[in-house]
Coordinates of C-alpha atoms in Angstrom, one line a residue:
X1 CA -3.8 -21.4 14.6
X2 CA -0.9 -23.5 14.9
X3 CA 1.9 -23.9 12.0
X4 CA 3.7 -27.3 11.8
X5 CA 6.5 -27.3 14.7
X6 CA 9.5 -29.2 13.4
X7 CA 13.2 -29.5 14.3
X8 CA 14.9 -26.0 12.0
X9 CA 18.5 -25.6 11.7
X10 CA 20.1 -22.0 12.1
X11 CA 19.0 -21.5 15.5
X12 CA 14.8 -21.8 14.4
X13 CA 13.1 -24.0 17.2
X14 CA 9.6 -23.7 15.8
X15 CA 7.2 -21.9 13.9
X16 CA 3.6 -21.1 15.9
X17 CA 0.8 -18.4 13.9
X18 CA -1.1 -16.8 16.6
X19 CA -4.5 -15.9 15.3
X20 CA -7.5 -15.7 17.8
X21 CA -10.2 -17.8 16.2
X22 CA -12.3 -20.8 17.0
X23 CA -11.5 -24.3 16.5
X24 CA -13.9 -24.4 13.5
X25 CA -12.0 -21.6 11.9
X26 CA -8.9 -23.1 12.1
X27 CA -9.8 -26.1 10.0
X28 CA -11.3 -24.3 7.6
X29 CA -8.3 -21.7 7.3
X30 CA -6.1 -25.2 7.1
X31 CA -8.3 -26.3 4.0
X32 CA -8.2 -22.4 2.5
X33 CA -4.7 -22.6 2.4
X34 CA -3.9 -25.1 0.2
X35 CA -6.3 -23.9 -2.1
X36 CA -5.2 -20.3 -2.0
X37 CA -1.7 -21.6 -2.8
X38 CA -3.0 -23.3 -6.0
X39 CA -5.1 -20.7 -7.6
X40 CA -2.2 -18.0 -6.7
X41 CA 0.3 -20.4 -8.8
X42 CA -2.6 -20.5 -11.8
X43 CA -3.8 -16.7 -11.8
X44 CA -0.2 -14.9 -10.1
X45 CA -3.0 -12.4 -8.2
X46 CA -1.4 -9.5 -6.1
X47 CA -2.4 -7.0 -3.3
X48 CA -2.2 -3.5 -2.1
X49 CA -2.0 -3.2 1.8
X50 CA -1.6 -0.6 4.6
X51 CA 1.1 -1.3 7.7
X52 CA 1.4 0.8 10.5
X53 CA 3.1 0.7 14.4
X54 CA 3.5 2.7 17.5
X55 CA 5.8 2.5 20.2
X56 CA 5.4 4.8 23.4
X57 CA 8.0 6.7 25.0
X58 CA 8.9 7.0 28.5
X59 CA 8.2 4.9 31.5
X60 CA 6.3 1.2 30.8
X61 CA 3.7 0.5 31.1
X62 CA 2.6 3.7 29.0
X63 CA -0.6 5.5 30.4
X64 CA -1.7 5.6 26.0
X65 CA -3.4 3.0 24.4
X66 CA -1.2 2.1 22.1
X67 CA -4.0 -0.9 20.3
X68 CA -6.4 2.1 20.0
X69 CA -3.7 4.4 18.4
X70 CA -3.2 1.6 16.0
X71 CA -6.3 0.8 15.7
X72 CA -7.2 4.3 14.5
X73 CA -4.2 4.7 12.2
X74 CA -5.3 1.5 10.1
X75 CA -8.8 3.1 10.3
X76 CA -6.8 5.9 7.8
X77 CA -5.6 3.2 5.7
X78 CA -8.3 1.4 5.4
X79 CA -8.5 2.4 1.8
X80 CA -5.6 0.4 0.9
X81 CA -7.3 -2.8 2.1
X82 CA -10.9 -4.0 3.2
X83 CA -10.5 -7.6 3.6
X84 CA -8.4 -8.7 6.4
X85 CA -6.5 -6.8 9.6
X86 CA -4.9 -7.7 12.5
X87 CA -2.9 -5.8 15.2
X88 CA 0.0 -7.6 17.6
X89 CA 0.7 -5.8 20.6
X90 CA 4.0 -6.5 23.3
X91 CA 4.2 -4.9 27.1
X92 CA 7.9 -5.0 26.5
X93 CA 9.1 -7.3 28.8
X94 CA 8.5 -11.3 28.0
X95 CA 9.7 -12.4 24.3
X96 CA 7.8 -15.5 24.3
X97 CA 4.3 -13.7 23.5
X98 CA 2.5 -11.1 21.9
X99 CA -1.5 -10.2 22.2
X100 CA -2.3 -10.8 18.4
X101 CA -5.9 -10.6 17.5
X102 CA -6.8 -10.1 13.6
X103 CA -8.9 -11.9 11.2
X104 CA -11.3 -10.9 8.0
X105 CA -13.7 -8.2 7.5
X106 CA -13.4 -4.5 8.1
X107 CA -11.4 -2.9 11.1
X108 CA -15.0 -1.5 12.4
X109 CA -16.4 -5.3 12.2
X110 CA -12.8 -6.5 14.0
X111 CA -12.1 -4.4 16.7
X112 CA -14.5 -3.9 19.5
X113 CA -14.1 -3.2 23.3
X114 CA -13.6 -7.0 24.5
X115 CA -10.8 -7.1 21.7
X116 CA -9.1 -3.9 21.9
X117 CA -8.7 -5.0 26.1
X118 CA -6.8 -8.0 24.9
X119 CA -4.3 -5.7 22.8
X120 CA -2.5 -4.3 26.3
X121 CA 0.7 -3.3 25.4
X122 CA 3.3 -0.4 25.3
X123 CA 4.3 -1.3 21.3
X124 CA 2.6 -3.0 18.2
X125 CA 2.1 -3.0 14.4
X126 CA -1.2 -3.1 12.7
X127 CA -1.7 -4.6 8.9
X128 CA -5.3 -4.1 6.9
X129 CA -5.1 -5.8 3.4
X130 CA -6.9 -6.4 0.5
X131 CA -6.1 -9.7 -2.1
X132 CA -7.9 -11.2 -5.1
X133 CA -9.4 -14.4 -4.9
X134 CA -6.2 -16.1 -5.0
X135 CA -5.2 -14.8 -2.0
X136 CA -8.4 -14.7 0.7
X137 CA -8.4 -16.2 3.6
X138 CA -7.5 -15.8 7.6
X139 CA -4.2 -17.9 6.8
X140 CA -3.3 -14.8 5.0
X141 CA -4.0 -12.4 7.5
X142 CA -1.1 -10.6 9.4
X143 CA 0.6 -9.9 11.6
X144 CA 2.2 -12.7 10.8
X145 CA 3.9 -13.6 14.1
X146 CA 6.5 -16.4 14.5
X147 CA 8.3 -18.0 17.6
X148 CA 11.9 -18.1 17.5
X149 CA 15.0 -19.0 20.4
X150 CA 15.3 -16.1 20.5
X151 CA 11.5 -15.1 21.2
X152 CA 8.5 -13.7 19.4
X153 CA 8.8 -11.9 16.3
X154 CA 5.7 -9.9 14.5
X155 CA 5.6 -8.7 10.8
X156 CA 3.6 -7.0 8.7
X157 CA 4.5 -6.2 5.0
X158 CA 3.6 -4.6 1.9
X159 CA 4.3 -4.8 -1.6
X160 CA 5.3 -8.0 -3.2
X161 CA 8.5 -9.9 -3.3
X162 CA 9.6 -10.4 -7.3
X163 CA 11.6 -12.9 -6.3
X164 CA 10.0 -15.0 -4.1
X165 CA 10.0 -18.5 -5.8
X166 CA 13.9 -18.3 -5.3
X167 CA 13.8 -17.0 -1.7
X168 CA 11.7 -19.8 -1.4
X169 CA 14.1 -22.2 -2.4
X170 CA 16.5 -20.9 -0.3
X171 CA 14.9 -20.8 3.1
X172 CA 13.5 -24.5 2.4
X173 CA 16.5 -25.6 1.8
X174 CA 18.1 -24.5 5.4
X175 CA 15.2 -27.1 6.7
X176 CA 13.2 -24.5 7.1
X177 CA 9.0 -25.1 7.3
X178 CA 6.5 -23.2 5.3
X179 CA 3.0 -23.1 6.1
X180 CA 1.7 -20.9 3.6
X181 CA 2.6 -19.2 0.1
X182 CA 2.2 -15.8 1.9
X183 CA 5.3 -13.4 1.4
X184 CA 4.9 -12.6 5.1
X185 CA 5.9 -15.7 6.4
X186 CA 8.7 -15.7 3.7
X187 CA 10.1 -12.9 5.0
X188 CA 9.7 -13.9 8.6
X189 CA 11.0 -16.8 8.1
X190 CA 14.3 -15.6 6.2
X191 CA 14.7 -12.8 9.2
X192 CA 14.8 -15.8 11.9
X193 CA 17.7 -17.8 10.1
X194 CA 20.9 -16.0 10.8
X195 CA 23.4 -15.4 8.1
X196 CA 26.7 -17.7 8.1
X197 CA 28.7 -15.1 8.1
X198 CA 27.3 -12.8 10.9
X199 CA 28.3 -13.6 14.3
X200 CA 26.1 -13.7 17.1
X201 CA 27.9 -14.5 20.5
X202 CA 25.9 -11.8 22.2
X203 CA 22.8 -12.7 21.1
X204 CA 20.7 -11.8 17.3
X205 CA 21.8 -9.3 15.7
X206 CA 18.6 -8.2 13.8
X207 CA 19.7 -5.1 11.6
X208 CA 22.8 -7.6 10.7
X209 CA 19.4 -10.2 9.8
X210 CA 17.3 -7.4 7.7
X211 CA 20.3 -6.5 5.8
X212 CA 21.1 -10.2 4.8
X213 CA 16.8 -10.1 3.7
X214 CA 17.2 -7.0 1.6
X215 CA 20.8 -8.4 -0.2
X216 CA 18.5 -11.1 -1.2
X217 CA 15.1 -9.4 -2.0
X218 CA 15.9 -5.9 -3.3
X219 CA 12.1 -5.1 -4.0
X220 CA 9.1 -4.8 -3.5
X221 CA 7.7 -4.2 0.2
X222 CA 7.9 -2.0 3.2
X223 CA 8.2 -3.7 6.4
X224 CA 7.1 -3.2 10.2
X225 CA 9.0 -5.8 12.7
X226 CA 8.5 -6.0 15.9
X227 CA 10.3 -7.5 18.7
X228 CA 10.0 -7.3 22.4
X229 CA 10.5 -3.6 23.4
X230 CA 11.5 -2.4 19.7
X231 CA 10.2 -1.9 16.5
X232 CA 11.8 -2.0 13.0
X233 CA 10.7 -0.1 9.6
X234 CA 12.4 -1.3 6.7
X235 CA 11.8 0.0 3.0
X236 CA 13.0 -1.7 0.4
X237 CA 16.1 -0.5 -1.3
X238 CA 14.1 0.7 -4.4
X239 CA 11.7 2.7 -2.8
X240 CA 9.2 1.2 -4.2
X241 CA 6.3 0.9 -1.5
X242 CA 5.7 3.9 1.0
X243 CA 6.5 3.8 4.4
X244 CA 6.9 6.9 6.9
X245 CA 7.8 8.1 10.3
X246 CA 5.3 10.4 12.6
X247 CA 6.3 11.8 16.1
X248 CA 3.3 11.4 18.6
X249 CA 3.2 15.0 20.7
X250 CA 1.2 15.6 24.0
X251 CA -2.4 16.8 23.6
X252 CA -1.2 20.6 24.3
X253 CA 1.3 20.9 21.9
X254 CA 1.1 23.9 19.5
X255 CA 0.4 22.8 15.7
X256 CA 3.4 24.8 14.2
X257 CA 7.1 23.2 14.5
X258 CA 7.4 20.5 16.8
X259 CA 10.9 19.4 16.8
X260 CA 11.6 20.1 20.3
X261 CA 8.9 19.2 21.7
X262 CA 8.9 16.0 23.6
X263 CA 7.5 12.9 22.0
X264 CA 5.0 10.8 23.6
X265 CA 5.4 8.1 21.0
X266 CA 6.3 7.4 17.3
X267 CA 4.5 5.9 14.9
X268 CA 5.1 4.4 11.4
X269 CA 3.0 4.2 8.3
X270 CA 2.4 3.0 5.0
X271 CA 0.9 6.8 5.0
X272 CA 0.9 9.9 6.7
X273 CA -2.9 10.3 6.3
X274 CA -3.9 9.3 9.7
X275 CA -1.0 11.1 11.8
X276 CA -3.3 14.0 12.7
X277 CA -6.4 12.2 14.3
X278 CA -3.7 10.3 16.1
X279 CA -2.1 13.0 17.7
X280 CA 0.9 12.7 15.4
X281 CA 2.9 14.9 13.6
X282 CA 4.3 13.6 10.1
X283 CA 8.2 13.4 10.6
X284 CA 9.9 12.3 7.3
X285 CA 9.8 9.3 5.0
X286 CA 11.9 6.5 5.6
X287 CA 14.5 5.9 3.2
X288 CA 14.9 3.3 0.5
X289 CA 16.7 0.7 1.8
X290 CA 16.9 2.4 5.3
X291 CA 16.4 0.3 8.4
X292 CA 14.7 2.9 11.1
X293 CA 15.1 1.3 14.9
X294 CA 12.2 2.5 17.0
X295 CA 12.5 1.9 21.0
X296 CA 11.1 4.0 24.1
X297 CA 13.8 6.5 24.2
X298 CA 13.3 7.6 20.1
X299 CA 14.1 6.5 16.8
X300 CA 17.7 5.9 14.7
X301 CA 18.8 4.9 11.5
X302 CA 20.6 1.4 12.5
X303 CA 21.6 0.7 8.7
X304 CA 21.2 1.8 4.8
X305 CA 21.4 -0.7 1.9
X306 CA 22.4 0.7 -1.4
X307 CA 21.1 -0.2 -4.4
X308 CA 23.5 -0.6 -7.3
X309 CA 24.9 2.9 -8.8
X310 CA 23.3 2.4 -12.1
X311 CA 19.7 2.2 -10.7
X312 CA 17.7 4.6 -9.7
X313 CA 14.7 4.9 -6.8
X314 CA 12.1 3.7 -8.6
X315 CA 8.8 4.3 -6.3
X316 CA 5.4 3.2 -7.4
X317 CA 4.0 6.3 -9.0
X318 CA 0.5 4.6 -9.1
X319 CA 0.8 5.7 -5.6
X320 CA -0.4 9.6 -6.7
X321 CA -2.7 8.2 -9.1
X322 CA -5.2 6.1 -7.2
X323 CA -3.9 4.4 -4.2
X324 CA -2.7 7.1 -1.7
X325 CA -5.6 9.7 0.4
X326 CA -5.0 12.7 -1.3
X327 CA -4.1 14.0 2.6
X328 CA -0.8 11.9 2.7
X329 CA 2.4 13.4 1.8
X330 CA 5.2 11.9 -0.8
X331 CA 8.4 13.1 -1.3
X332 CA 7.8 16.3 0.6
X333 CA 4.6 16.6 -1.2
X334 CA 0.9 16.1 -0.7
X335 CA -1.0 13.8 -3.2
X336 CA -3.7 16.4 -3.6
X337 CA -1.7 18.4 -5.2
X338 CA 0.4 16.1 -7.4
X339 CA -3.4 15.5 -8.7
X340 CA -4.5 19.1 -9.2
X341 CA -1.5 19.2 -11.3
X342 CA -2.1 16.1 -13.3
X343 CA -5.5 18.0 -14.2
X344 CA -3.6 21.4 -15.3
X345 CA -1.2 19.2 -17.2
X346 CA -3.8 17.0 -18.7
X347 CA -6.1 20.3 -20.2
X348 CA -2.9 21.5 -21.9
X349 CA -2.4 18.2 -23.7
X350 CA -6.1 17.5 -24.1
X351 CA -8.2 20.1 -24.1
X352 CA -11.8 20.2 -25.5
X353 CA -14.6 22.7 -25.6
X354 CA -17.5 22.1 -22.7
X355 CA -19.7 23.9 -20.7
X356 CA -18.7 22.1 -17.2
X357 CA -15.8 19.2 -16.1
X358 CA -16.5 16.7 -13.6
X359 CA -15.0 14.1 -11.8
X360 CA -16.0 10.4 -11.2
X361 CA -15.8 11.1 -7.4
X362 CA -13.4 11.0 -5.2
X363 CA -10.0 10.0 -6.3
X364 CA -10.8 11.9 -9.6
X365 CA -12.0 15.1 -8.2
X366 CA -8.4 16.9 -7.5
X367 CA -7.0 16.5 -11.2
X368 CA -11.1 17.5 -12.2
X369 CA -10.3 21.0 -10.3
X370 CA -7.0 21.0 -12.1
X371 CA -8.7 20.6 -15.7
X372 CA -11.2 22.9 -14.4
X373 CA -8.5 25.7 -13.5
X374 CA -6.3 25.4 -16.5
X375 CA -9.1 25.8 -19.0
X376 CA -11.1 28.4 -16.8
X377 CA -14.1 25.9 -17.4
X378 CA -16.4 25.8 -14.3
X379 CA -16.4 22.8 -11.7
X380 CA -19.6 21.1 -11.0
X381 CA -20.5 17.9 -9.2
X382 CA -22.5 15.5 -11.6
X383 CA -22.4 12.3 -9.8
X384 CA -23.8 11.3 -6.2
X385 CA -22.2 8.7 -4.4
X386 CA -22.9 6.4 -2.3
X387 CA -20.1 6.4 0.1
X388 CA -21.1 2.6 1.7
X389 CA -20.3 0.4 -1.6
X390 CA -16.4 -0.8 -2.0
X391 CA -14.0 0.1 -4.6
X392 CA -15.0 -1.7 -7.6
X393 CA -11.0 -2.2 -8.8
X394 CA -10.5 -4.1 -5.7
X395 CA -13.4 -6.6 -6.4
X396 CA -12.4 -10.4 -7.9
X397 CA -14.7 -10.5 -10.7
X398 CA -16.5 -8.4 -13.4
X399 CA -19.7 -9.0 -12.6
X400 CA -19.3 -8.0 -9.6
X401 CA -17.7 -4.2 -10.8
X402 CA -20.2 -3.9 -13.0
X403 CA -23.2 -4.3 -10.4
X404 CA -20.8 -1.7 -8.2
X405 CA -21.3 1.1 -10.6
X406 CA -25.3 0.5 -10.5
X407 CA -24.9 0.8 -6.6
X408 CA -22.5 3.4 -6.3
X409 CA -23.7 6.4 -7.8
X410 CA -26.3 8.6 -9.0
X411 CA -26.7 11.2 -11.0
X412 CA -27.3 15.1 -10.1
X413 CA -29.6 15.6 -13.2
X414 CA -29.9 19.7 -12.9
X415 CA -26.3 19.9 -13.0
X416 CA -26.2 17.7 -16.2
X417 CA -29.4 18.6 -18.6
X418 CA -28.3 20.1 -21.8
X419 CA -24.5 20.2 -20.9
X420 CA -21.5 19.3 -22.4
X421 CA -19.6 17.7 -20.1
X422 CA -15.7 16.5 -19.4
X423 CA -15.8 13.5 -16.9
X424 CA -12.2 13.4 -15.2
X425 CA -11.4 9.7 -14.1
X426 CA -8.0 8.6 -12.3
X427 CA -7.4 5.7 -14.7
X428 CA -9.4 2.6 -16.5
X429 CA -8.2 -0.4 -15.7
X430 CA -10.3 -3.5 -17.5
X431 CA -12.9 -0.4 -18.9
X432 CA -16.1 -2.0 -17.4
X433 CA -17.2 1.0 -15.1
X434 CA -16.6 3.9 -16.8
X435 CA -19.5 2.7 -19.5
X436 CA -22.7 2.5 -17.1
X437 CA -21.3 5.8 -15.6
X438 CA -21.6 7.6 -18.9
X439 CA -24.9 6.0 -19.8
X440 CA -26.2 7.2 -16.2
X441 CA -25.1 10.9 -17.1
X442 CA -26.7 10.1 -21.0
X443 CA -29.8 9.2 -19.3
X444 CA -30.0 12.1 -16.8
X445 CA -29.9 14.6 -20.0
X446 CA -26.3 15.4 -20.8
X447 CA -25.8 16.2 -24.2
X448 CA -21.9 15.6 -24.6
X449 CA -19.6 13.4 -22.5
X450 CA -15.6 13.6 -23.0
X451 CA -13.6 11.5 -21.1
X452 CA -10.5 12.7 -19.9
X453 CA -7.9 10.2 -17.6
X454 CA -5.4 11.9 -15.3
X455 CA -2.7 8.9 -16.2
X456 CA -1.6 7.3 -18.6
X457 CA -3.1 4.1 -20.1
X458 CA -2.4 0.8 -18.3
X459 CA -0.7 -1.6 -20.5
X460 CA 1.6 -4.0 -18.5
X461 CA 0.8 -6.0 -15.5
X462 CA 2.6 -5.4 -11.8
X463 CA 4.4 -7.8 -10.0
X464 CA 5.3 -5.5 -7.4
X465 CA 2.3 -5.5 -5.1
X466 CA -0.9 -3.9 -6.4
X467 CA -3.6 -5.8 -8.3
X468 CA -2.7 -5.5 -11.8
X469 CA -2.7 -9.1 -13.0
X470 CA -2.5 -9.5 -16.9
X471 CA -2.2 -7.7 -19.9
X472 CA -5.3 -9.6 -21.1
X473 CA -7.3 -7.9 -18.4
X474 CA -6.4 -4.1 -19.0
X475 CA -8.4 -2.6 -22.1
X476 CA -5.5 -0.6 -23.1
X477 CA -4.3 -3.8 -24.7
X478 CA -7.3 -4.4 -27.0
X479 CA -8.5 -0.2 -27.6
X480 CA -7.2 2.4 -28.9
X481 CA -8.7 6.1 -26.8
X482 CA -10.5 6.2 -29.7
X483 CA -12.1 2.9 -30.0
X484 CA -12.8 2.8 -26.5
X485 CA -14.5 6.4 -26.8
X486 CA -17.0 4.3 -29.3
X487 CA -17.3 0.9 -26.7
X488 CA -18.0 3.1 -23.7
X489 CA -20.3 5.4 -26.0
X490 CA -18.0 9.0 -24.6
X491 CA -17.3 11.8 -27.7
X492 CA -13.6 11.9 -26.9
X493 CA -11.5 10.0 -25.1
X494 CA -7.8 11.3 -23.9
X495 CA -5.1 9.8 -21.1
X496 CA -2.4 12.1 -19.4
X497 CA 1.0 10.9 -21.2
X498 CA 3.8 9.4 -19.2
X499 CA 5.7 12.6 -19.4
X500 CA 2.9 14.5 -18.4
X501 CA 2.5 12.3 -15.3
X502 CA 6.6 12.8 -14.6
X503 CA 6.2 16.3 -14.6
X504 CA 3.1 16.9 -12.8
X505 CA 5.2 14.6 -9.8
X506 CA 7.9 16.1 -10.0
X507 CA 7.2 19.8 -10.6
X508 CA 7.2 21.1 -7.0
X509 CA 11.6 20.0 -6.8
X510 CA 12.1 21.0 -9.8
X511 CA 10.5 24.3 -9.5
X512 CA 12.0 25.4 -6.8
X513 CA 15.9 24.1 -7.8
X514 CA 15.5 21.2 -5.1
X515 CA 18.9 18.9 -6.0
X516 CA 16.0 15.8 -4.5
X517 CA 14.3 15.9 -7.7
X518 CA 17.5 14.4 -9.3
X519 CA 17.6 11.6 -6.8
X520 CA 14.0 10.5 -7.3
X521 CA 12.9 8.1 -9.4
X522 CA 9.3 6.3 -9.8
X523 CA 8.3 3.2 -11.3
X524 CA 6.3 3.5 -14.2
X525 CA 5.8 -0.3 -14.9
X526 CA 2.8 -0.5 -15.2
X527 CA 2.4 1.8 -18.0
X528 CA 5.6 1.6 -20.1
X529 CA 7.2 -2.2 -19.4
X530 CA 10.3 -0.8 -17.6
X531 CA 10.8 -2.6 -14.6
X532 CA 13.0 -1.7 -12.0
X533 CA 14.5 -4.9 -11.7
X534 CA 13.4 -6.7 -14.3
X535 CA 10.8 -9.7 -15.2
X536 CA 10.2 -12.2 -12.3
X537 CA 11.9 -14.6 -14.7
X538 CA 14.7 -12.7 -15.4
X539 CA 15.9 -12.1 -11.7
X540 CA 19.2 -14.0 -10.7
X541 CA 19.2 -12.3 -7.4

């Protein structure tokens, strides 16, 4: 699908969106467009999404399949996004074109044989992503590629730019074209405009480009570029969304340390969950506000953008709470265990007297085995679920999460008969599922039923990327735990506090001395109004 080509000043020729679809498609992705634009201005709907890229090392062209690599390490974050993916793919030696193929559905549904032969190539980035209503459609489906004099450039981002109505303003008025109201093609747009003050005799000087972005748009996203034989992972200078760096090792390397052996490729991801089935070994994070080069002979740090003194890193802590596979590692941690924490923590500030805890499977399940520890109160599966129905905070409406819960579990009545139970849950959102659950478990004989959430209550919307839209929405606003004990018919109802959350996070630096835990910082946002760089009407960056 073709973006208007028009005359563009700062060395921009034209824009061109590569998207393998039919004719028919295009036109109806033309008409989606503009009214995905108006519903996002009426509703200000965001997403959650998953990026990842390889590049293989040694002599081109590689003998791995570096589409089926990618292919496989969206497959891991396909949790972070069901509705669209796409995967761009360069041989690394014309800059005029990439093999782009991506579109809606699931990565299964998009990727098949006749596909995956299209995706030749010796680097590329992958994107999966989910959206609201106000933000369907292929026209939003990355990688977003554009065509510059320079050659092809490929992005895929996530998070959310806070300021994107005055980055806006900016690239349109350097008689630059927009197509859509996706970030993405903000951001790729802004990249391929270079700044006034950077010369560029020898040719572009993208790290010199990326830092101009990030000046501009402190937060919130992590980025993969990629340009003709390298690839660039940016993280904004916040820290806000995840981003990390894995080393791809040959088949018969040992699974202890592998720092000297030699890599066969390096990857990048939103997480580290998928490094293993890849044949990849999970390296470090990227920094905030790092830019990480990747090319055939390895990977450097090319530049770091410092956030002012008087902030502090502030990433997304909803991360350990819901978003993350509990297999990925944060901060030098894994998210399995921040969550068997949040369960220890949340017994000592909310304990009640049962005969077995539960979890609403699966994101629940680790802090469920940490209640279940703490108080010394056996563990016992009560729900069954049915492991082919879609998250039900992802879906647009609330009929819709409500007919989810009826699909997505049942209940293991033996377990539950006579019992007093505590349900662990990773959080309520807008409070319509946790109801039918506890009805479900009423029904299959239990004879209490304490609800006990492993964060804190969500009170404020995000506008940093995941799909928290309005305080009207979240029924923390309008309930108080005990009130919404009564609506949802539970005999107690308790969150984890904010500090109990901060300490279950942070617990594993600061009990062993490490000087990092200082450094951190995570954005709590959505549960205490603090934003890291304040209301979208407030910025003046």
């Amino acid at each position: 699908m073709s973006a208007p080509q028009q005359q563009q000043q700062q060395q921009h020729v034209r824009v061109v969106e590569q998207q393998q679809v039919e004719p028919a498609e295009a036109v109806t992705s033309s008409m989606e467009s503009e009214s995905i634009s108006a519903s996002k201005e009426l509703t200000g709907l965001t997403h959650e999404c998953g990026v990842f890229g390889a590049i293989a090392c040694g002599d081109w062209p590689t003998q791995m399949d570096i589409a089926h690599v990618i292919c496989l390490g969206l497959v891991a974050l396909q949790h972070r996004g069901q509705e669209s993916a796409g995967i761009a793919t360069s041989e690394g030696k014309c800059s005029k074109n990439f093999n782009v193929h991506k579109g809606m559905g699931m990565i299964s549904t998009l990727f098949n044989d006749d596909s995956m032969k299209k995706l030749r190539g010796n680097l590329g980035i992958g994107h999966t992503r989910y959206s609201t209503a106000g933000g369907s459609g292929v026209v939003n489906c990355q990688p977003f590629v554009v065509h510059t004099t320079h050659g092809a450039l490929a992005l895929a981002h996530n998070g959310e730019l806070v300021n994107n109505e005055s980055l806006r303003r900016e690239v349109l008025a350097r008689g630059v074209g927009l197509s859509t109201h996706s970030d993405s093609e903000l951001i790729a747009q802004s990249l391929c405009c270079a700044p006034e003050d950077v010369s560029e005799l020898d040719g572009p000087n993208w790290p010199a480009r990326i830092r101009h972005f990030m000046m501009l748009a402190p937060l919130s996203y992590s980025l993969v570029i990629m340009l003709k034989d390298k690839i660039y992972a940016v993280r904004d200078t916040y820290g806000n969304r995840p981003l990390c760096i894995g080393k791809i090792v040959p088949i018969n390397a040992g699974h202890g340390n592998n720092s000297d052996t030699p890599a066969d490729g390096w990857v990048v991801s939103s997480e580290s969950c998928g490094f293993l089935s890849i044949g990849a070994r999970y390296v470090r994070e990227v920094e905030p506000g790092e830019i990480v080069e990747l090319s055939r002979s390895g990977y450097r740090t090319v530049d770091i953008v410092e956030r002012p003194d008087f902030k502090r890193m502030a990433f997304c802590i909803f991360e350990y709470v819901y978003f993350a596979r509990g297999d990925s590692i944060f901060e030098g941690q894994m998210v399995y265990t921040v969550r068997l924490q949040c369960g220890r923590q949340l017994w000592r500030e909310a304990p009640v007297e049962a005969d077995i805890v539960s979890s609403v499977p699966e994101s629940g399940t680790a802090a469920a085995h940490g209640y279940a520890r703490e108080s010394g109160i056996e563990f016992a599966e009560v729900l069954c679920r049915n492991r082919y129905v879609g998250r039900t905070f992802i879906q647009p409406s609330t009929r819709l999460r409500q007919l989810g819960v009826a699909k997505k579990f049942g209940a293991l009545s033996e377990n539950v008969a006579g019992k007093r139970l505590v349900l662990i849950d990773d959080s309520i959102v807008r409070g319509n599922t946790i109801g039918p659950i506890i009805k479900l478990l009423r029904d299959a004989g239990a004879r209490e039923v304490h609800i006990r959430i492993a964060s804190p209550p969500l009170q404020y919307p995000c506008y940093m990327g995941i799909n928290i839209p309005t305080r009207e929405e979240l029924i923390a606003n309008k309930l108080n735990p005990d009130q919404l004990a009564r609506h949802v018919g539970a005999d107690s109802l308790a969150y984890l506090s904010v500090e109990g959350l901060v300490e279950a996070v942070q617990l594993k630096h600061r009990d062993a001395g490490d000087s990092k835990s200082k450094a951190t910082g995570h954005c709590t946002a959505c549960l205490t109004g603090e934003y890291p760089g304040g209301l979208p009407d407030e910025l003046s960056w």
